[in-house]
Coordinates of C-alpha atoms in Angstrom, one line a residue:
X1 CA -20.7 85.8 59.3
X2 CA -22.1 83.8 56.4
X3 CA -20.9 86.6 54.1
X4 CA -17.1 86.4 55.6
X5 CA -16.7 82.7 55.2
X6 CA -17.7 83.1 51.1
X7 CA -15.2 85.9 50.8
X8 CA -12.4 84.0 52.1
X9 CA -13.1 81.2 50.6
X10 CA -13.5 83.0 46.9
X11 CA -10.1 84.3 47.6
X12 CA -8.2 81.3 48.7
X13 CA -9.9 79.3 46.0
X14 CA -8.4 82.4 43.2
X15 CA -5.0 82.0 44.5
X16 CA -4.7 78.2 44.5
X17 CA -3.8 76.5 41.0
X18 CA -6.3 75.2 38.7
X19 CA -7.6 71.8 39.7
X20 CA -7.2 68.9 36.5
X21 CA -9.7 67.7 34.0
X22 CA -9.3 64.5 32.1
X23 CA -5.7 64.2 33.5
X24 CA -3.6 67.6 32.5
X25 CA -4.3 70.8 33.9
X26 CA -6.9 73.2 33.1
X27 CA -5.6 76.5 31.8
X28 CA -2.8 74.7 29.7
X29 CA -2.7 73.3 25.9
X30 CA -3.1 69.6 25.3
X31 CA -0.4 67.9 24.6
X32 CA -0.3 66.9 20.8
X33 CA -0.9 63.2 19.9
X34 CA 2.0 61.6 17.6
X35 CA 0.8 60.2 14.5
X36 CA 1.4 56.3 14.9
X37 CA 0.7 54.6 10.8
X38 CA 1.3 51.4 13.0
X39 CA -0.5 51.2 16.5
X40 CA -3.9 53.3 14.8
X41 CA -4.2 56.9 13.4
X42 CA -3.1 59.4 16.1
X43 CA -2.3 57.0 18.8
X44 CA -0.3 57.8 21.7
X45 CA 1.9 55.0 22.3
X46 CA 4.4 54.3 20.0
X47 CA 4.5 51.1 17.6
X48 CA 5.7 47.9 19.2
X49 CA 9.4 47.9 19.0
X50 CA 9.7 51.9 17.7
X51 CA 11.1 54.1 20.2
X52 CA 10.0 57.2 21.7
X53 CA 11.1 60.3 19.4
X54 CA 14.3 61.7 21.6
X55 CA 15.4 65.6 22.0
X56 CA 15.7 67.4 18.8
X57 CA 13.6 64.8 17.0
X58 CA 10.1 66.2 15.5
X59 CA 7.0 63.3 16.3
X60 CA 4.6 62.1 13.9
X61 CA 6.7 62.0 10.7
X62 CA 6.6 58.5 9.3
X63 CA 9.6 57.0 9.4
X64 CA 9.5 57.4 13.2
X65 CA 10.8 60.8 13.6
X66 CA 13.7 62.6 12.4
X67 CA 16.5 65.8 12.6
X68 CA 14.7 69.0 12.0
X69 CA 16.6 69.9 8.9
X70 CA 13.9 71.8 7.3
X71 CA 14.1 68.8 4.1
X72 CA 11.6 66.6 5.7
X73 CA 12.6 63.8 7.4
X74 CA 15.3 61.4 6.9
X75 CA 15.0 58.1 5.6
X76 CA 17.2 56.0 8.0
X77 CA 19.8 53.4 6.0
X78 CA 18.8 49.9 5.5
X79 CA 20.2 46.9 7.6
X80 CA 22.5 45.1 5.5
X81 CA 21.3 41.9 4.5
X82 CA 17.6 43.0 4.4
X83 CA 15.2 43.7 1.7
X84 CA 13.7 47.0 1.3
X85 CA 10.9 47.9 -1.0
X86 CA 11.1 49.7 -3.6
X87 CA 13.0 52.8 -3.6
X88 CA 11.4 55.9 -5.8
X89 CA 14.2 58.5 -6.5
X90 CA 14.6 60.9 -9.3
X91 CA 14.2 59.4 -13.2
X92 CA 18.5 59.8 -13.4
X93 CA 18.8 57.5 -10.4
X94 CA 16.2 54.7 -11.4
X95 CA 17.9 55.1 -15.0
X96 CA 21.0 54.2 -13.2
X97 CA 20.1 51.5 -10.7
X98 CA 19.0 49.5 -13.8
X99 CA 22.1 50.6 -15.8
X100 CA 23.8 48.9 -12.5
X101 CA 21.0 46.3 -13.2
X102 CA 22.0 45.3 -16.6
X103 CA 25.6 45.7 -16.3
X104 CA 25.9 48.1 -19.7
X105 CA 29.7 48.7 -19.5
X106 CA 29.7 45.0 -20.3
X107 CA 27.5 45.5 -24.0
X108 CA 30.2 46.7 -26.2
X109 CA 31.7 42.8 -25.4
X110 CA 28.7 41.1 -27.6
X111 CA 28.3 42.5 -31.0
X112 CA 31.8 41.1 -31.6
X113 CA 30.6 38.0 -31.4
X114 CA 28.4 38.3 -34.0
X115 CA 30.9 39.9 -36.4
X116 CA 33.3 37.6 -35.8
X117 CA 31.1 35.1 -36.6
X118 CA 30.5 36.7 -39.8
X119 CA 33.9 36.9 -40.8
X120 CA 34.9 33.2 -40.0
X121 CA 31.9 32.3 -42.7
X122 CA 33.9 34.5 -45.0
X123 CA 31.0 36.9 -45.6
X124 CA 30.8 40.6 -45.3
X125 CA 28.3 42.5 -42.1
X126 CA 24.6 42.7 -43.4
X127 CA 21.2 42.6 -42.9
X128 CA 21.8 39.2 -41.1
X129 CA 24.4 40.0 -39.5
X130 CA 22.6 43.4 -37.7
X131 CA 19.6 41.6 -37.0
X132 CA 22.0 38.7 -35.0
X133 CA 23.4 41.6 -33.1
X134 CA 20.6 43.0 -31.7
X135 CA 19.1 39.6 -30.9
X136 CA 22.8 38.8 -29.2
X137 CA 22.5 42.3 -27.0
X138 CA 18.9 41.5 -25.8
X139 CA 19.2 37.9 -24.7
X140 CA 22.5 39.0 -23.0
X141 CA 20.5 41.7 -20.9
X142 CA 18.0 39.5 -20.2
X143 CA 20.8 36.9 -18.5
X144 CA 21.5 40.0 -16.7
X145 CA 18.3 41.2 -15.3
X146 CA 17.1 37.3 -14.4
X147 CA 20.7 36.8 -13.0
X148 CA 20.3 39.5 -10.1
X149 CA 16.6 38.2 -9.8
X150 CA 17.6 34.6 -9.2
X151 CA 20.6 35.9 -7.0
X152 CA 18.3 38.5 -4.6
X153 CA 18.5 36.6 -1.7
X154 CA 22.5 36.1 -1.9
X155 CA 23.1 39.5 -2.7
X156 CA 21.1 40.9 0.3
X157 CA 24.0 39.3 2.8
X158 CA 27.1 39.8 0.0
X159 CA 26.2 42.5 -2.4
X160 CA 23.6 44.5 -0.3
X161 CA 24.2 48.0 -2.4
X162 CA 23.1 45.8 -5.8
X163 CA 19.9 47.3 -7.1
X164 CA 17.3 44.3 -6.0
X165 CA 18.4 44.3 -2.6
X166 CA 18.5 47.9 -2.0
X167 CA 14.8 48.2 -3.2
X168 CA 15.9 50.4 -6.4
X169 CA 14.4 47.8 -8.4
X170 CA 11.8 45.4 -7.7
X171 CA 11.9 41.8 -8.3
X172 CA 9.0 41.9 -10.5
X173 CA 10.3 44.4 -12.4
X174 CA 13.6 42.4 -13.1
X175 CA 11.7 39.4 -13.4
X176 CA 9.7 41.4 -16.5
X177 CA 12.4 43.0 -17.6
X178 CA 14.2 39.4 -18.6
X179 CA 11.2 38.0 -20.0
X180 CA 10.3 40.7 -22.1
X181 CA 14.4 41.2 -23.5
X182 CA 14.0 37.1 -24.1
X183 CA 10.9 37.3 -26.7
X184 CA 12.3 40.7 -28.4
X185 CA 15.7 38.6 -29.2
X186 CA 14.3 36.0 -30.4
X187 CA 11.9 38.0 -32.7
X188 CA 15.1 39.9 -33.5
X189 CA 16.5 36.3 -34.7
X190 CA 13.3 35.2 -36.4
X191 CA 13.7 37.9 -39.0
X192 CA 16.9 37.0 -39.6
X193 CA 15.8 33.2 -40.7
X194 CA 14.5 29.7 -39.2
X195 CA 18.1 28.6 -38.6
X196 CA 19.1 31.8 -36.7
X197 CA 16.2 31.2 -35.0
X198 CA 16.8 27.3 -34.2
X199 CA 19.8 29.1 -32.7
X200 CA 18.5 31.8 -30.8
X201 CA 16.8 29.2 -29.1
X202 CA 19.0 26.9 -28.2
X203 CA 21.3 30.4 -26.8
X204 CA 18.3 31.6 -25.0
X205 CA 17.6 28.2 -23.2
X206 CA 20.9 28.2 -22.3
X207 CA 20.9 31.5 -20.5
X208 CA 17.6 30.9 -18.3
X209 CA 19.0 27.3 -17.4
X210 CA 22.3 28.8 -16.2
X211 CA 20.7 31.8 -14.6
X212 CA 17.8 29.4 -12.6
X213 CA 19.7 26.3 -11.7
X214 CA 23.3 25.6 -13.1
X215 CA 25.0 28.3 -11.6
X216 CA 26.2 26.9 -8.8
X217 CA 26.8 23.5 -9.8
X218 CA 30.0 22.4 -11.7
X219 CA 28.6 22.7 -14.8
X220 CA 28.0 26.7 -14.5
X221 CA 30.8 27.4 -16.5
X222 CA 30.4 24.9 -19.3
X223 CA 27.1 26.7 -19.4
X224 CA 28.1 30.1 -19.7
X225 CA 30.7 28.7 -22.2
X226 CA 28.3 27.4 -24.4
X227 CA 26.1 30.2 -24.4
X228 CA 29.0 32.2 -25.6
X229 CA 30.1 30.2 -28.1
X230 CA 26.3 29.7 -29.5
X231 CA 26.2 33.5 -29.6
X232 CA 29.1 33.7 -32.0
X233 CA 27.5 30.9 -34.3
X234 CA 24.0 33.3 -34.2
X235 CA 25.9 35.6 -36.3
X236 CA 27.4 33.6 -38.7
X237 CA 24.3 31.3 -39.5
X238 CA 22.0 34.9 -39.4
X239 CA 25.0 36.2 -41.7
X240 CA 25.1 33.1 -44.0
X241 CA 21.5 32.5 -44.2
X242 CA 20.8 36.5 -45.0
X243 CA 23.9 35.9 -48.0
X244 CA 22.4 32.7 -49.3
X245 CA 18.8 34.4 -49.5
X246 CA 20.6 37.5 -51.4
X247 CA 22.1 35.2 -53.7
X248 CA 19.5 33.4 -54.6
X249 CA 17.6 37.2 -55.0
X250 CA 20.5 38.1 -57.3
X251 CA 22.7 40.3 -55.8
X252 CA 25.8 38.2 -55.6
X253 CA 26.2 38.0 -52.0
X254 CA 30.0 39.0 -52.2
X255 CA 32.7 37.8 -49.5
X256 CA 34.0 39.8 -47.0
X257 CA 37.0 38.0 -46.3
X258 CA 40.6 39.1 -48.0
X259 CA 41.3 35.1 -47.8
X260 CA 39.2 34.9 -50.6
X261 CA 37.6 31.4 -49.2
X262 CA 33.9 32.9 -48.6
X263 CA 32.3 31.4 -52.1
X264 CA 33.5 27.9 -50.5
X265 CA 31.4 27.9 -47.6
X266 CA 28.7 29.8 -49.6
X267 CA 28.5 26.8 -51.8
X268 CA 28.4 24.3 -48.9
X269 CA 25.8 26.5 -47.5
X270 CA 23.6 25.9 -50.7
X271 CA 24.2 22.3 -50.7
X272 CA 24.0 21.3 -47.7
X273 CA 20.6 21.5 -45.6
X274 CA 19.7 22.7 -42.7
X275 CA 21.6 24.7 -39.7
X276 CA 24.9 23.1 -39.6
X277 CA 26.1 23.9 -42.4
X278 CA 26.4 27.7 -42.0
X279 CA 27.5 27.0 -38.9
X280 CA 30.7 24.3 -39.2
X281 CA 33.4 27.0 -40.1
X282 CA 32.7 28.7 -37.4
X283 CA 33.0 26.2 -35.0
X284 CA 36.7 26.5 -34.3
X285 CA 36.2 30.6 -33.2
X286 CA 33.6 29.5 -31.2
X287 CA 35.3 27.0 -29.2
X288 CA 38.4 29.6 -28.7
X289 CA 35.3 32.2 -27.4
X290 CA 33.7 29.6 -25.4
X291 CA 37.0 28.4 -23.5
X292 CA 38.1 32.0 -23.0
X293 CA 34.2 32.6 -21.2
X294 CA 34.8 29.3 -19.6
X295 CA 37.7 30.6 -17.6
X296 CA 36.3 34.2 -16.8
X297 CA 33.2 32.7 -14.9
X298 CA 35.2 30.1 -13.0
X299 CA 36.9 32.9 -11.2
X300 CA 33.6 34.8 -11.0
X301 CA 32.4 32.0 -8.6
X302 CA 34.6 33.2 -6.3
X303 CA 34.3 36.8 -6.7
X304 CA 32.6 37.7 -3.3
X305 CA 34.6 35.7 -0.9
X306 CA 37.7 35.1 -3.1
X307 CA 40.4 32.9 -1.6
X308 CA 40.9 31.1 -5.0
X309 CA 44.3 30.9 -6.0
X310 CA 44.6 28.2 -8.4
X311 CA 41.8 29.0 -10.4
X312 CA 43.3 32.4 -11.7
X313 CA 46.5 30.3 -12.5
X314 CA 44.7 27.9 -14.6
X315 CA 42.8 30.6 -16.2
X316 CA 46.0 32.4 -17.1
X317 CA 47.7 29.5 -18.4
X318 CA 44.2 29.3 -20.6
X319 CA 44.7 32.8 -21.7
X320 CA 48.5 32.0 -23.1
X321 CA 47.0 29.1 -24.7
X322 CA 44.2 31.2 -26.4
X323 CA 47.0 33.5 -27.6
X324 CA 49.2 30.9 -29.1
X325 CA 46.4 29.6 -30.9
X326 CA 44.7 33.0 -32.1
X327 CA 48.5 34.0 -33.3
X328 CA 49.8 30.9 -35.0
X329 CA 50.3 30.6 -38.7
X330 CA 46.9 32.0 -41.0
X331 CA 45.3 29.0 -42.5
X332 CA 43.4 30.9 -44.6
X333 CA 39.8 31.4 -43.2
X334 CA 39.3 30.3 -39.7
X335 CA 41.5 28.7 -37.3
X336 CA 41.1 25.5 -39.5
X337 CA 39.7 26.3 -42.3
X338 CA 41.3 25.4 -45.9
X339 CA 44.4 26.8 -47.3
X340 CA 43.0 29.8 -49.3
X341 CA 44.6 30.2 -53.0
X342 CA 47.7 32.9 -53.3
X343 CA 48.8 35.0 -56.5
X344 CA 52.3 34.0 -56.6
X345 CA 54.7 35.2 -58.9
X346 CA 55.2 33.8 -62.5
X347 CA 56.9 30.4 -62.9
X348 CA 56.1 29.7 -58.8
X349 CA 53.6 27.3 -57.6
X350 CA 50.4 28.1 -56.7
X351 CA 49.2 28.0 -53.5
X352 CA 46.1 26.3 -54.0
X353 CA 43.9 24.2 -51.9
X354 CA 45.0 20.6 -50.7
X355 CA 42.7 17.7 -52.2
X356 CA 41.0 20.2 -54.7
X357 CA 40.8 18.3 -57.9
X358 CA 43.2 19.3 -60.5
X359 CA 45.3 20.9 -58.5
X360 CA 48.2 19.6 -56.4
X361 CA 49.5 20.1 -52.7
X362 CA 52.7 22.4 -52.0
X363 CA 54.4 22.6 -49.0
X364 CA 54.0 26.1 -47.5
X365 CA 56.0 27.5 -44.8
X366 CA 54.8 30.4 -42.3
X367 CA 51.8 32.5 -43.5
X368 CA 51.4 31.0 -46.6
X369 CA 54.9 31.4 -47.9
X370 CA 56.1 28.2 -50.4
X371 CA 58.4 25.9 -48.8
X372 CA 60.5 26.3 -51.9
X373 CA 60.5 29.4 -53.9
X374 CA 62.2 28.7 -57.6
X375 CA 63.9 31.3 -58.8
X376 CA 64.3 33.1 -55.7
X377 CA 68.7 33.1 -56.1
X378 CA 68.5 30.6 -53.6
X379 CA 67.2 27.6 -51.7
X380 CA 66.8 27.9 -48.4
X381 CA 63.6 25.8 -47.4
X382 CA 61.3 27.6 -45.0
X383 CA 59.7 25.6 -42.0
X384 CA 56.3 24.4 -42.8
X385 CA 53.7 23.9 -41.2
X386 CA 54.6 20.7 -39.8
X387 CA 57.8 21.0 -37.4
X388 CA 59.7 18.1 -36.0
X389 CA 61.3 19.0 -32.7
X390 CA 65.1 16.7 -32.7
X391 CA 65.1 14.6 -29.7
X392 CA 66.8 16.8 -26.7
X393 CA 65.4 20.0 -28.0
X394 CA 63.2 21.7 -26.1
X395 CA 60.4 23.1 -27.7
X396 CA 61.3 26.7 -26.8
X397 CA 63.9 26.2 -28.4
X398 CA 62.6 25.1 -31.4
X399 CA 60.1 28.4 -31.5
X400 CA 62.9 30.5 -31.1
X401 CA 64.8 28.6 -34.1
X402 CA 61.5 29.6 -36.2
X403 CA 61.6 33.1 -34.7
X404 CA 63.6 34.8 -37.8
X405 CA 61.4 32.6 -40.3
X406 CA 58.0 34.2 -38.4
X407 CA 58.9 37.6 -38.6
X408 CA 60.3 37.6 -42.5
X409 CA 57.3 35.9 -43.3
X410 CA 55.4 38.5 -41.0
X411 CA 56.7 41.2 -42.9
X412 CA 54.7 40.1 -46.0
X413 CA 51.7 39.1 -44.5
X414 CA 50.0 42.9 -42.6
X415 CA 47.1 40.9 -41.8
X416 CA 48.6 38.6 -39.8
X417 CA 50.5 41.6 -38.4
X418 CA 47.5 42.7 -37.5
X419 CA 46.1 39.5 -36.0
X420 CA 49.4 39.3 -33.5
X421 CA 48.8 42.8 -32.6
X422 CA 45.2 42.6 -32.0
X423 CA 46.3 39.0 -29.6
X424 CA 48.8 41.0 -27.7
X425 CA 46.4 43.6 -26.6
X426 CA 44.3 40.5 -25.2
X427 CA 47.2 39.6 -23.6
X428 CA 47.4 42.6 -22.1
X429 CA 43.8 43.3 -20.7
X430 CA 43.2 39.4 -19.7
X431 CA 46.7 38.3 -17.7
X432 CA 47.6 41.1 -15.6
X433 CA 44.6 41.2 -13.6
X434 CA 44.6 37.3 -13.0
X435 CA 48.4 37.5 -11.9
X436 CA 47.6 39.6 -9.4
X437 CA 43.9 37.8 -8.2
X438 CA 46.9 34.8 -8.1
X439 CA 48.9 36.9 -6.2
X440 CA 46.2 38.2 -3.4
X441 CA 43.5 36.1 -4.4
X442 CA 40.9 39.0 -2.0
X443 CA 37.4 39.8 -3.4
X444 CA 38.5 43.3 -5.4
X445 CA 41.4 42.1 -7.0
X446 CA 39.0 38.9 -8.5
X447 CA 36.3 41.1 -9.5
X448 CA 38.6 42.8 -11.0
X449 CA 40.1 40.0 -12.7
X450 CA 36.5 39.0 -13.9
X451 CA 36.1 42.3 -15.2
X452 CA 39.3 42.1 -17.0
X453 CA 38.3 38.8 -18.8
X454 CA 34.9 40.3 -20.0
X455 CA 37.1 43.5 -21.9
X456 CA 39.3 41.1 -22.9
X457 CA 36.9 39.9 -24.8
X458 CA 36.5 42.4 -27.2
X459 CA 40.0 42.4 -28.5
X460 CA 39.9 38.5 -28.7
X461 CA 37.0 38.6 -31.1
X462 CA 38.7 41.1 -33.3
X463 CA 41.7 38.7 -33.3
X464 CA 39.5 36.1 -34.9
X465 CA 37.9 38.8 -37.3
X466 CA 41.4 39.6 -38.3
X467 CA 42.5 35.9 -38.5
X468 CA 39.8 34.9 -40.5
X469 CA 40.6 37.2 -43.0
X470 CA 38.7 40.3 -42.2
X471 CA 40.8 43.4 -40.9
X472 CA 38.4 45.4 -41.4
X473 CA 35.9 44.3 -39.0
X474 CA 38.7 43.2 -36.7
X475 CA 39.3 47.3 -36.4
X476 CA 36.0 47.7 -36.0
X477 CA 35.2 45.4 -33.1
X478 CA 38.8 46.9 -32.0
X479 CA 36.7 50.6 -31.5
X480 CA 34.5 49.0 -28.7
X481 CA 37.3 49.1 -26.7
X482 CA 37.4 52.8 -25.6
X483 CA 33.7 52.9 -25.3
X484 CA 33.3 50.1 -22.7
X485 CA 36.2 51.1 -20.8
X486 CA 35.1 54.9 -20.6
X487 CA 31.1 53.3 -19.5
X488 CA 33.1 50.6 -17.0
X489 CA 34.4 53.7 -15.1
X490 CA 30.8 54.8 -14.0
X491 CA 28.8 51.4 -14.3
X492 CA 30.8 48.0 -13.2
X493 CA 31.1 45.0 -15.5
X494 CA 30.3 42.6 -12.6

């Protein structure tokens, strides 16, 4: 009987399922643990806040599970507004998240200002004058690497695809990057001389106390302006200073300028002491580069929201003013500078310097031509320099009086020519884009307006290259032009 009971008992205990051990069944595989980097290694329970991998998601993979795509899983896209860390991709994309860092498209608008400032001290490009522009394009990158650092925070809610914010490139890194460019420009500018250097300094300072604290206070773009403007007057003290050295070596230090004025401030240079005196001709090109930079970054401050209407308006009646200034009637070297001396034709007067002893004034008309030219046949007075509008006339009217005068004297004079030409094409890269920001005042069409006042730049310096008596390096700054607007298709200025 005993024997019965264990046989049926063995057989209904084969036929039922397999009892549990450690809560799953016995006979079946384990299920695996997910790999949790957050709750422990190989927990079970997801992290805190991370939810449970869903149908077609493989567990375990660290960013909290992903489409099988058989790449490895997916790295979700960041929240706008928040920080990521940093973001390692392939060398060509790191190269290019700092290219976006530095804003390079926007390089080719600072060696002209070291040129022109070489010209408008009436001395050819040199030693000095290299050495300026590599200090000019260092300290500019460095503004642009401590810019995005100071602006991280701000860009994470307006700009989130800049390269800070998207973890492409650490703050630390940008940080560096901005010290490091600071110390190599002004080593750059301590070879070129102490007053470069006093210079340099002065730029440099300028740059970190914009970047750091006036930015967003009303004196922003008197900052900006002034930086500008002290980066034109690095290259003509680093030009002048490197000319006065060679002199005084031996070699001459010949002018640049087809004026012919550049001995005069050579010799004012050698007399004078200390860094203003390499510096005072080139004051007036600076202040024309400085208000033309003074109008591009009060429409950058209103490049993310936009809504600013006005502003472009002012800026563009700025721009028309530049142009009228930059094309008026060549004074020689500089948009002040002395009357330079002309070979006239026997028995005329000489067109010589006013006040210079022996010598005595004559009235000239446009470009240089004499008010009165004996034995021309006739004697028909040109206007001079000095116009009197007749009460009731307007003064368009009064231009467009002058207008036959202006272009027969234009006709004799290529390099002014030149100079008009070279004013008209910053016309034409500066105004359109404000019009239309005036127009539809939206965040693209003021960026783009911004990045139309940086281009413009480079023609307006090769305007004051050309003015100042230099054609030459006028074309040459000229040549940026296709280079920065072929990089400004891939990189963006702002």
């Amino acid at each position: 009987m005993r024997r019965r009971l264990r046989t049926a008992l063995a057989l209904v205990l084969s036929a039922a399922p397999t009892g549990r051990r450690a809560g799953h069944a016995h006979g079946a595989a384990a299920p695996a643990p997910t790999e949790d980097r957050l709750s422990g290694a190989r927990g079970t329970a997801p992290a805190p806040g991370r939810p449970e991998p869903g149908p077609g998601e493989r567990p375990g993979s660290r960013n909290g599970g992903g489409p099988k795509t058989g790449r490895g899983p997916v790295r979700p896209a960041p929240e706008a507004g928040r920080r990521t860390g940093p973001v390692r991709g392939t060398p060509r994309e790191r190269l290019r998240a700092w290219a976006e860092l530095l804003r390079v498209s926007a390089l080719f608008s600072v060696p002209g200002d070291a040129l022109a400032g070489a010209a408008a001290v009436g001395r050819r490009p040199g030693r000095g004058t290299v050495l300026a522009v590599g200090a000019s394009l260092c300290l500019y990158e460095a503004g642009m690497a401590l810019n995005d650092w100071a602006d991280r925070d701000e860009d994470a809610v307006d700009r989130p695809h800049r390269p800070i914010p998207s973890g492409r490139v650490s703050p630390a890194a940008a940080l560096g990057a901005a010290g490091a460019l600071t110390a190599a420009g002004l080593a750059l500018a301590a070879r070129a001389g102490r007053p470069a250097l006093t210079v340099a300094t002065g730029l440099a300072a300028t740059v970190w106390a914009y970047d750091l604290r006036l930015k967003h206070t009303k004196a922003g773009p008197a900052a900006m302006a002034a930086a500008r403007s002290l980066d034109l007057l690095l290259g003509a003290t680093a030009t002048a200073t490197a000319a006065s050295a060679g002199r005084t070596a031996g070699d001459g230090g010949r002018p640049d300028n087809v004026a012919g004025t550049g001995g005069t401030s050579a010799t004012t240079a050698a007399r004078t002491p200390g860094v203003l005196a390499p510096v005072l001709p080139a004051l007036p090109a600076a202040l024309v580069l400085g208000a033309h930079t003074y109008g591009v970054t009060a429409v950058s401050r209103h490049e993310a929201q936009g809504g600013s209407t006005g502003t472009p308006l002012a800026v563009l009646a700025t721009t028309a003013a530049l142009a009228a200034a930059v094309a008026g009637e060549r004074r020689g070297r500089g948009l002040s500078g002395p009357a330079h001396t002309t070979p006239s034709a026997p028995g005329a007067p000489a067109l010589t310097t006013p006040g210079a002893p022996g010598t005595r004034h004559v009235a000239t008309g446009a470009f240089g031509a004499p008010a009165h030219a004996p034995g021309a046949g006739h004697a028909t007075p040109a206007p001079t320099r000095t116009t009197h509008t007749p009460p009731g006339e307007r003064p368009a009217s009064a231009t467009l009086a002058r207008l036959p005068a202006l272009v027969a004297g234009a006709a004799n004079d290529p390099v002014w020519l030149l100079t008009l030409g070279l004013t008209a094409a910053y016309v034409r890269t500066a105004a359109p884009p404000l019009l239309h920001a005036a127009l539809n005042p939206s965040p693209p069409l003021t960026q783009r307006a911004v990045g139309g006042g940086i281009r413009a730049m480079i023609p307006l310096q090769a305007a004051l290259a050309a003015r100042a008596g230099a054609p030459v390096t006028g074309l040459a700054v000229m040549g940026l032009v296709p280079l920065a607007r072929s990089l400004a298709r891939k990189v963006s200025p702002t």
